[in-house]
Amino acid sequence: MRPDELPRALQRGLAPLYVIHGDEALLALEAAQHIRDAARQAGYSEREVLMVENAAHFQWSQLQASGATMSLFAELRLLELRIPNGKPGTEGGKALESFASNLPSDILTIITLPKLDKTALNSKWMQALAKAGEVIEAKLIERTALPQWINQRLSLQGQSLADDAMVWLVDRVEGNLLAAHQEIQKLALLHPKGVLTLAELEAAVANVARYDVFSLGEAVLSGDASRVCHMLAGLRAEGESPVLVLWALAEETRTLYKFAQGRSRGVAAAQLTKDLRIWGNKQRFIEAAASRVNAKRLKAALQLARRIDGLIKGIGDGDVWNEFTDLALLLINPGTQRI
């Protein structure tokens, strides 16, 4: 279940168990609060929270004890189990399986976890929890989906954005959904209902974007030179390690080179994406990205990456971050210039 599907599902009735996991903290927090509110309205007036800081040291018998203990104050109780690292361990996994197989009739349980990898999703304990209740995945809101998400939030307060204002706002809140939520709430306080202009937005919104070096490669492949330059400036301001930035750009350079070589030999794009382990949105961008650059340009990019590596190590003269911009633009479009 997606977080935006949860309110309607709660109107149809409460499940005995909810598992919330995912990268997007705001959506996970909101999902848990929706469940708490619905539980409170349904008469679950007592709440207990168990925090698993370290699975090896946590007394998993507490989970079974909480389910078996009669409440002194309420007939219906809400139990929250939080596992911040998403790894209950062997003992914890067995405890979760046992708990899911015999859920207490007077308890509604919320289990919160971070994003789970494939191994955890396929584990016996997760399968048991999914069978016993509902699973809500709080996926990251990617840049392409961010305008729709912002519009939905703004519409709840009777507001919308002009097109240029939306582009401007996305640039400033990308990668920081909690801050985006706060800025949207601020707009409700500062401006009346209706369409907001870029000038009104500029006066109200702070630049709270957070850039992930691992998203930089995807931005390069998408061919958006302005966004890439904006991301590099943000990473520099945030004090990101130049070593990591170089790794990200060099990795995309090598991937593009290998992909272009494979296509020139007639290998299918689908096979190359599998062989080169190109996942997610990069699969959509890689073929167009490879067609924008030739072998000569890619070799030049690799040579520039070696020069930047030297600069990072104190060999040669030049500004590392300016060189990063030149390297990124080499991979985007032959006609682009540093912005």
C-alpha positions as MATLAB code, in Angstrom:
seq = 'MRPDELPRALQRGLAPLYVIHGDEALLALEAAQHIRDAARQAGYSEREVLMVENAAHFQWSQLQASGATMSLFAELRLLELRIPNGKPGTEGGKALESFASNLPSDILTIITLPKLDKTALNSKWMQALAKAGEVIEAKLIERTALPQWINQRLSLQGQSLADDAMVWLVDRVEGNLLAAHQEIQKLALLHPKGVLTLAELEAAVANVARYDVFSLGEAVLSGDASRVCHMLAGLRAEGESPVLVLWALAEETRTLYKFAQGRSRGVAAAQLTKDLRIWGNKQRFIEAAASRVNAKRLKAALQLARRIDGLIKGIGDGDVWNEFTDLALLLINPGTQRI';
ca = [
       0.000    0.000    0.000;
       1.203    3.516   -0.794;
       0.965    6.133    1.970;
      -1.588    8.129   -0.040;
      -3.856    5.061   -0.164;
      -3.875    4.659    3.615;
      -6.541    7.247    4.640;
      -9.172    5.662    2.404;
      -8.214    2.173    3.628;
      -8.573    3.324    7.241;
     -12.082    4.585    6.501;
     -13.018    1.033    5.523;
     -11.746   -0.287    8.852;
      -8.640   -0.992   10.869;
      -6.306   -3.911   10.256;
      -4.846   -5.601   13.354;
      -1.275   -4.893   12.221;
       0.509   -2.264   10.124;
       4.118   -2.407    8.941;
       5.580    0.894    7.733;
       8.952    0.927    5.979;
      10.777    3.134    3.495;
      13.264    5.926    2.926;
      10.880    8.875    3.066;
      10.711    9.828    6.746;
       7.910   12.378    6.340;
       5.582    9.905    4.607;
       6.371    7.218    7.187;
       5.659    9.616   10.063;
       2.409   10.762    8.480;
       1.282    7.174    7.858;
       1.883    6.255   11.492;
      -0.032    9.336   12.648;
      -2.990    8.503   10.385;
      -3.157    5.062   11.991;
      -2.877    6.511   15.506;
      -5.694    8.970   14.822;
      -7.951    6.264   13.394;
      -7.127    3.974   16.339;
      -7.946    6.704   18.843;
     -11.305    7.305   17.200;
     -11.967    3.556   17.343;
     -11.367    3.462   21.101;
      -7.682    2.482   21.334;
      -6.978    4.849   24.196;
      -3.809    3.303   25.652;
      -0.475    3.339   23.813;
       2.776    1.470   24.419;
       6.044    2.005   22.485;
       8.867   -0.550   22.271;
      12.165    0.659   20.781;
      14.668   -1.886   19.455;
      17.950    0.021   19.655;
      20.020   -3.168   19.445;
      18.347   -6.405   18.391;
      20.940   -8.538   20.198;
      20.309   -6.794   23.530;
      16.569   -6.212   23.200;
      14.368   -8.456   25.340;
      12.090   -9.873   22.660;
       9.980  -11.486   25.350;
       8.603   -7.961   25.913;
       6.751   -8.241   22.621;
       4.894  -11.384   23.650;
       4.391  -10.011   27.178;
       2.840   -6.823   25.811;
       0.406   -8.897   23.789;
      -0.493  -11.123   26.713;
      -0.766   -8.472   29.431;
      -4.250   -7.260   30.317;
      -4.657   -3.500   30.326;
      -5.579   -1.827   33.596;
      -6.964    1.272   31.938;
      -8.382    0.439   28.515;
      -9.993   -2.443   26.691;
      -8.209   -1.587   23.440;
      -4.511   -0.745   23.161;
      -2.091    0.529   20.529;
       1.336   -1.119   20.464;
       4.186    0.447   18.484;
       7.375   -1.487   17.783;
      10.194    0.549   16.255;
      13.239   -1.128   14.679;
      15.426    1.769   13.408;
      18.036   -0.399   11.678;
      15.488   -2.787   10.155;
      17.362   -5.867   11.424;
      15.622   -7.780   14.194;
      18.186  -10.590   14.065;
      17.481  -14.301   14.383;
      15.776  -14.154   17.777;
      13.804  -11.071   16.811;
      12.716  -12.598   13.514;
      11.327  -15.633   15.327;
       9.589  -13.392   17.864;
       7.956  -11.387   15.077;
       6.815  -14.564   13.318;
       5.310  -15.885   16.538;
       3.626  -12.571   17.308;
       2.145  -12.314   13.795;
       0.751  -15.837   13.973;
      -1.239  -15.080   17.117;
      -2.140  -11.390   17.177;
      -3.911  -10.232   20.373;
      -7.537   -9.325   19.704;
      -7.442   -6.181   21.851;
      -4.230   -4.711   20.393;
      -3.535   -2.804   17.193;
       0.159   -2.973   16.293;
       2.309   -0.577   14.263;
       5.813   -1.748   13.321;
       8.104    0.886   11.796;
      11.315    0.125    9.909;
      13.652    1.910    7.476;
      13.816    0.920    3.807;
      14.117   -2.861    3.615;
      16.395   -4.608    1.167;
      15.356   -7.629   -0.885;
      16.641  -10.080    1.727;
      14.577   -8.491    4.501;
      11.467   -8.241    2.311;
      11.699  -11.956    1.531;
      12.473  -12.997    5.099;
      10.119  -15.293    6.999;
       9.373  -12.655    9.608;
       8.442  -10.031    7.028;
       6.284  -12.487    5.102;
       4.509  -13.407    8.346;
       3.856   -9.746    9.163;
       2.601   -9.024    5.635;
       0.206  -11.970    5.833;
      -1.162  -10.825    9.193;
      -1.696   -7.156    8.348;
      -1.013   -4.285    5.952;
       2.369   -3.128    4.634;
       2.899    0.546    3.762;
       6.007    1.486    1.781;
       7.135    5.106    2.120;
       9.150    5.433   -1.087;
      11.257    8.484   -1.831;
       9.469   11.122   -3.887;
      11.730   11.544   -6.901;
      12.211   14.868   -8.643;
       9.893   13.978  -11.529;
       7.052   13.213   -9.097;
       7.716   16.171   -6.800;
       5.560   18.736   -8.698;
       2.503   16.470   -8.446;
       3.143   15.897   -4.743;
       3.516   19.648   -4.128;
       0.345   20.395   -6.095;
      -1.622   17.868   -4.056;
      -0.443   19.432   -0.809;
      -1.112   22.981   -2.027;
      -4.608   22.074   -3.252;
      -5.568   21.054    0.299;
      -4.989   24.672    1.344;
      -6.613   26.165   -1.771;
      -3.372   27.209   -3.452;
      -1.431   26.394   -6.610;
       1.752   27.564   -8.318;
       2.493   29.181  -11.650;
       4.664   26.954  -13.847;
       7.878   28.935  -13.337;
       7.205   29.078   -9.602;
       6.862   25.289   -9.480;
      10.211   24.768  -11.249;
      11.850   27.216   -8.851;
      10.383   25.525   -5.770;
      11.362   22.020   -6.881;
      14.968   23.176   -7.308;
      15.005   24.420   -3.723;
      13.363   21.537   -1.897;
      14.575   18.546   -3.926;
      15.678   15.698   -1.691;
      14.199   17.257    1.460;
      10.509   16.381    1.612;
      10.095   17.415    5.239;
      11.383   20.889    4.405;
       9.095   20.982    1.341;
       6.151   20.201    3.611;
       7.152   22.997    5.977;
       7.524   25.502    3.135;
       4.072   24.582    1.803;
       2.571   25.149    5.250;
       4.373   28.489    5.421;
       2.740   29.539    2.126;
      -0.691   28.953    3.672;
       0.192   31.370    6.471;
       1.743   34.058    4.271;
      -0.546   34.101    1.239;
      -4.270   33.813    0.503;
      -5.835   31.094   -1.602;
      -5.176   31.178   -5.320;
      -2.270   30.954   -7.751;
       1.084   32.009   -6.306;
       3.656   33.744   -8.487;
       7.408   33.260   -8.613;
       7.955   36.633   -6.911;
       5.733   35.627   -3.982;
       7.532   32.317   -3.712;
      11.013   33.858   -3.784;
      10.075   36.106   -0.874;
       8.792   33.242    1.262;
      10.819   30.098    0.578;
      14.292   29.254    1.824;
      16.740   27.200   -0.197;
      16.509   23.886    1.681;
      17.414   21.426   -1.073;
      19.640   18.533   -0.106;
      21.659   16.819   -2.767;
      22.746   13.229   -2.688;
      26.002   12.472   -4.487;
      24.481    9.163   -5.579;
      21.736   11.070   -7.446;
      24.291   13.108   -9.361;
      24.913   10.355  -11.925;
      21.202   10.072  -12.677;
      21.017   13.841  -13.213;
      23.947   13.647  -15.640;
      22.303   10.866  -17.632;
      19.029   12.823  -17.793;
      20.877   15.555  -19.741;
      19.710   18.472  -17.575;
      22.810   20.697  -17.515;
      21.230   23.405  -15.364;
      20.178   20.907  -12.706;
      23.583   19.215  -12.659;
      25.362   22.539  -12.146;
      22.876   23.419   -9.412;
      23.506   20.064   -7.712;
      27.276   20.480   -7.870;
      26.994   23.931   -6.310;
      24.786   22.464   -3.576;
      27.154   19.569   -2.890;
      30.059   21.989   -2.658;
      28.157   24.226   -0.234;
      27.234   21.212    1.897;
      30.898   20.193    2.151;
      30.556   16.934    0.255;
      33.777   14.989   -0.242;
      35.312   15.640   -3.691;
      36.435   12.007   -3.704;
      32.810   10.829   -3.657;
      31.761   13.311   -6.331;
      34.617   12.173   -8.581;
      33.642    8.546   -7.997;
      30.044    9.266   -9.037;
      31.007   11.113  -12.212;
      33.761    8.666  -13.182;
      31.392    5.748  -12.648;
      28.837    7.251  -15.049;
      31.605    7.970  -17.572;
      32.758    4.348  -17.540;
      29.176    3.081  -17.715;
      28.387    5.316  -20.691;
      31.574    4.195  -22.446;
      30.793    0.497  -21.963;
      27.152    0.988  -22.960;
      28.096    2.885  -26.124;
      30.634    0.194  -27.053;
      28.019   -2.506  -26.568;
      25.438   -0.710  -28.708;
      28.027   -0.243  -31.470;
      28.485   -4.031  -31.476;
      24.731   -4.527  -31.821;
      24.041   -5.675  -28.269;
      20.449   -4.948  -27.191;
      19.971   -2.098  -24.722;
      18.019   -4.366  -22.358;
      20.904   -6.833  -22.214;
      23.440   -4.074  -21.621;
      21.460   -2.530  -18.767;
      21.373   -5.960  -17.145;
      25.065   -6.716  -17.739;
      26.194   -3.285  -16.538;
      23.812   -3.342  -13.558;
      21.987   -0.175  -14.564;
      18.898    0.097  -12.368;
      15.988    2.445  -11.663;
      15.567    5.685  -13.572;
      19.006    5.282  -15.117;
      17.532    2.600  -17.381;
      15.266    5.264  -18.907;
      18.095    7.721  -19.489;
      21.085    5.616  -20.484;
      20.380    5.081  -24.204;
      19.650    8.745  -24.909;
      22.682    9.729  -22.837;
      24.958    7.405  -24.821;
      23.681    8.832  -28.103;
      24.629   12.380  -27.018;
      28.347   11.638  -26.705;
      30.875    9.879  -28.909;
      33.913    7.765  -28.011;
      36.290   10.721  -28.356;
      34.289   12.781  -25.877;
      34.053    9.892  -23.414;
      37.821    9.335  -23.576;
      38.316   13.052  -22.935;
      36.016   12.758  -19.928;
      38.067    9.869  -18.533;
      41.271   11.874  -19.009;
      39.687   14.824  -17.198;
      38.636   12.494  -14.359;
      42.277   11.440  -13.988;
      43.334   15.105  -13.887;
      40.743   15.821  -11.171;
      42.005   12.850   -9.192;
      45.421   14.469   -9.278;
      44.027   17.829   -8.167;
      42.319   16.171   -5.189;
      45.683   14.666   -4.248;
      47.415   18.041   -4.576;
      48.952   17.441   -7.993;
      48.512   20.265  -10.529;
      46.679   23.581  -10.465;
      42.986   24.285  -10.758;
      39.673   24.373   -8.926;
      38.351   20.851   -8.405;
      34.699   21.901   -8.411;
      35.016   23.857  -11.663;
      36.602   20.771  -13.189;
      33.677   18.687  -11.932;
      31.346   21.004  -13.857;
      33.402   20.623  -17.034;
      33.420   16.842  -16.613;
      29.652   16.685  -16.120;
      29.004   18.891  -19.139;
      31.248   16.713  -21.293;
      28.841   13.865  -20.545;
      25.686   15.871  -21.185;
      25.974   17.749  -24.435;
      28.851   18.708  -26.746;
      27.462   22.218  -27.022;
      27.039   23.050  -23.346;
      29.314   25.479  -21.570;
      29.990   25.887  -17.881;
      27.140   27.753  -16.165;
];
